[in-house]
Amino acid sequence: MKDKSVVLRELQKHLGFAKDGDFARFLGIKHNTLSNWYSRGTMDYDLIIQKCDNINANWLLTGKGDILKQDVQTNFTQLPKPIDTINVGIPLVDATAIEGFGNNTFSIENRDVKEFYAIPKFKTKKIDFMIEVEGSSMYPKYSSGDIVACTIIKESSFIQWNKAHVIATKEQGIILKRIKKGSHEENLCMTSDNVNYDSFEIPKNEIKGIALVVGVIRLE
């Protein structure tokens, strides 16, 4: 029986993920969770089978036999192409799918998408993704369940002060806040619209990515 970390590494290679972070996003887990699997020689079999239903479960368990189910002819090493948001629609994704939007190789692919939206009002705006609001910290402007449309900011100098942004942080994950200047150059101040939530500062080196909120969809 092969070591589980070896099997997992073979699976990652077979799926065509050169980077661990991309493999983790595909599985819907955090990067450090995948790192723990490799270091401890473990994995979540049910999750992997759910995400990779063409994979031979016995191979995943033992490392023996064919990696694919015998009746599968699909070339599983070919990754989906990045989404054409102009012709297909704007992708609605979950937080795990956009955790890497602060790096230069980030792109949203079909496997990351919950739904596509074609919204005439947004055609003139550069929108990279949409994400559902969670929590009440930005109420009443944004309510839990609203969908916000976002444009990724490539340079921190383009931040529009006191505007709502989706921010990817190392410690707190994905948050929706208004951004103001911090008490010193190395920090940014995060503020909520809900008066019951205090403002707080985050060091710039703790921020992985920032996207400006340019629109919202709300269902009654």
XYZ file of C-alpha atoms in Angstrom:
220
model
C 0.000 0.000 0.000
C 1.394 3.393 -1.004
C 1.777 6.185 1.506
C -1.281 8.447 1.359
C 0.821 11.537 0.737
C 2.333 9.826 -2.330
C -1.120 8.928 -3.642
C -2.331 12.469 -3.068
C 0.684 13.899 -4.879
C 0.061 11.541 -7.821
C -3.564 12.681 -7.930
C -2.522 16.328 -7.952
C -0.091 15.666 -10.799
C -2.687 13.668 -12.749
C -5.204 16.515 -12.478
C -2.601 18.927 -13.801
C -2.186 21.172 -10.767
C 1.441 22.312 -10.593
C 0.782 24.423 -7.500
C -0.599 23.153 -4.197
C -2.725 26.277 -3.831
C -4.557 25.592 -7.095
C -5.145 21.978 -6.061
C -6.513 23.116 -2.687
C -8.918 25.565 -4.339
C -10.153 22.818 -6.653
C -10.899 20.609 -3.626
C -12.543 23.517 -1.802
C -10.141 23.446 1.156
C -7.596 25.851 2.609
C -3.985 25.659 1.473
C -2.779 24.817 4.993
C -5.293 21.944 5.181
C -3.722 20.403 2.094
C -0.259 20.967 3.565
C -1.350 19.114 6.710
C -2.608 16.204 4.602
C 0.786 15.935 2.925
C 2.777 16.202 6.150
C 0.563 13.783 8.101
C -0.073 11.318 5.277
C -3.862 11.650 5.405
C -6.747 12.912 3.280
C -10.531 13.274 3.211
C -11.536 10.364 0.958
C -15.214 11.307 0.750
C -14.396 14.869 -0.277
C -11.934 13.782 -2.949
C -14.301 11.191 -4.398
C -17.029 13.831 -4.476
C -14.782 16.314 -6.290
C -13.143 13.685 -8.543
C -15.929 11.224 -9.336
C -13.905 9.688 -12.186
C -11.171 8.524 -9.815
C -10.913 4.852 -8.870
C -11.774 4.744 -5.149
C -9.664 1.612 -4.604
C -6.619 3.317 -6.129
C -7.201 6.324 -3.879
C -7.314 4.050 -0.848
C -4.384 1.748 -1.678
C -2.420 3.364 -4.509
C -2.801 0.146 -6.526
C -4.484 -0.334 -9.892
C -5.661 2.286 -12.365
C -6.099 5.868 -11.254
C -9.326 6.195 -13.259
C -12.430 4.051 -13.136
C -12.221 1.455 -15.903
C -15.295 2.757 -17.749
C -14.025 6.333 -17.827
C -12.556 7.514 -21.106
C -12.382 11.221 -20.267
C -9.030 12.913 -20.474
C -9.074 14.179 -16.893
C -5.728 15.953 -17.147
C -7.131 18.755 -19.265
C -8.089 21.694 -17.076
C -11.052 23.962 -17.830
C -10.292 27.141 -19.728
C -10.666 30.469 -17.931
C -14.153 31.916 -18.179
C -15.072 34.421 -20.882
C -17.183 36.734 -18.710
C -18.277 38.867 -21.665
C -19.900 36.067 -23.659
C -20.798 33.610 -20.889
C -21.850 35.906 -18.048
C -20.485 37.036 -14.711
C -19.452 34.144 -12.436
C -20.888 33.854 -8.936
C -18.296 32.074 -6.808
C -17.864 31.099 -3.166
C -15.176 32.371 -0.815
C -12.878 29.367 -1.265
C -12.766 29.933 -5.012
C -11.417 33.475 -4.714
C -8.971 32.974 -1.851
C -6.121 33.244 -4.354
C -7.230 36.403 -6.128
C -4.286 38.343 -4.728
C -1.707 36.401 -6.742
C -0.645 37.019 -10.327
C -1.859 33.643 -11.623
C -5.424 33.952 -10.312
C -8.217 33.094 -12.725
C -11.751 31.863 -12.132
C -12.543 28.617 -13.903
C -15.798 26.782 -14.568
C -15.285 24.395 -11.658
C -15.311 27.379 -9.241
C -18.652 28.787 -10.398
C -22.051 28.404 -8.731
C -24.031 30.356 -11.342
C -23.571 32.757 -14.260
C -25.389 36.081 -14.444
C -26.040 38.200 -17.529
C -26.852 41.677 -16.183
C -27.287 44.497 -18.736
C -26.471 47.236 -16.190
C -23.052 45.660 -15.574
C -21.988 45.384 -19.228
C -20.095 48.674 -19.166
C -18.226 47.797 -15.965
C -15.218 45.526 -15.624
C -16.490 42.861 -13.237
C -14.278 39.878 -12.402
C -16.592 37.942 -10.083
C -19.621 38.102 -7.818
C -19.871 36.753 -4.287
C -22.671 36.375 -1.749
C -22.619 38.585 1.346
C -22.476 36.799 4.693
C -23.238 38.391 8.042
C -24.673 41.766 9.047
C -21.571 43.933 9.497
C -22.363 46.024 6.388
C -26.112 46.396 7.049
C -28.131 48.358 5.948
C -26.145 48.973 2.733
C -25.492 45.261 2.213
C -27.530 42.478 3.789
C -26.698 38.814 4.272
C -27.696 37.023 1.071
C -27.057 40.002 -1.221
C -24.763 39.376 -4.165
C -22.011 41.943 -4.783
C -20.204 42.406 -8.092
C -16.466 43.049 -7.764
C -13.539 44.352 -9.780
C -10.106 43.137 -8.708
C -7.653 45.905 -7.845
C -4.150 45.242 -9.117
C -2.406 48.128 -7.346
C -2.992 49.396 -3.806
C -2.691 52.972 -5.110
C -6.041 52.449 -6.872
C -8.004 51.920 -3.648
C -11.017 54.239 -3.471
C -11.127 55.371 0.145
C -14.331 54.752 2.105
C -15.743 52.578 -0.688
C -16.874 49.001 -0.023
C -14.313 46.348 -0.941
C -13.998 42.582 -0.732
C -10.696 41.865 0.979
C -8.837 38.549 1.134
C -6.854 38.351 4.384
C -4.467 35.731 5.690
C -6.067 35.425 9.131
C -9.735 36.364 8.670
C -10.361 34.989 5.191
C -12.700 36.937 2.906
C -14.302 40.056 4.408
C -16.495 42.872 3.088
C -15.606 46.295 4.524
C -15.096 49.934 3.676
C -11.403 50.794 3.484
C -9.909 53.901 5.033
C -6.324 54.992 5.611
C -4.761 53.403 8.675
C -3.088 55.122 11.605
C 0.220 54.675 9.765
C 1.341 53.786 6.250
C 1.668 50.053 6.851
C -1.986 49.569 7.889
C -5.427 49.872 6.338
C -8.513 50.596 8.433
C -11.560 48.343 7.937
C -14.926 49.893 8.802
C -18.451 48.505 8.871
C -21.732 50.237 8.032
C -23.383 48.524 11.005
C -22.709 50.761 14.025
C -22.547 47.688 16.267
C -19.245 46.669 14.664
C -16.025 48.445 15.608
C -13.430 49.471 13.059
C -10.081 47.696 13.062
C -6.768 47.915 11.260
C -5.014 45.264 9.192
C -1.334 45.381 8.205
C -0.972 45.612 4.442
C 1.251 42.528 4.426
C -1.671 40.499 5.856
C -3.842 41.330 2.836
C -3.694 38.920 -0.111
C -6.070 40.723 -2.471
C -8.601 43.553 -2.761
C -11.601 43.948 -5.055
C -13.835 47.009 -5.347
C -17.586 46.443 -5.004
C -19.205 48.047 -8.060
C -22.745 46.708 -7.854
C -25.196 44.663 -5.820
C -28.116 42.326 -6.487
C -30.747 42.014 -3.784
C -33.750 39.707 -3.666
C -36.758 40.656 -1.566
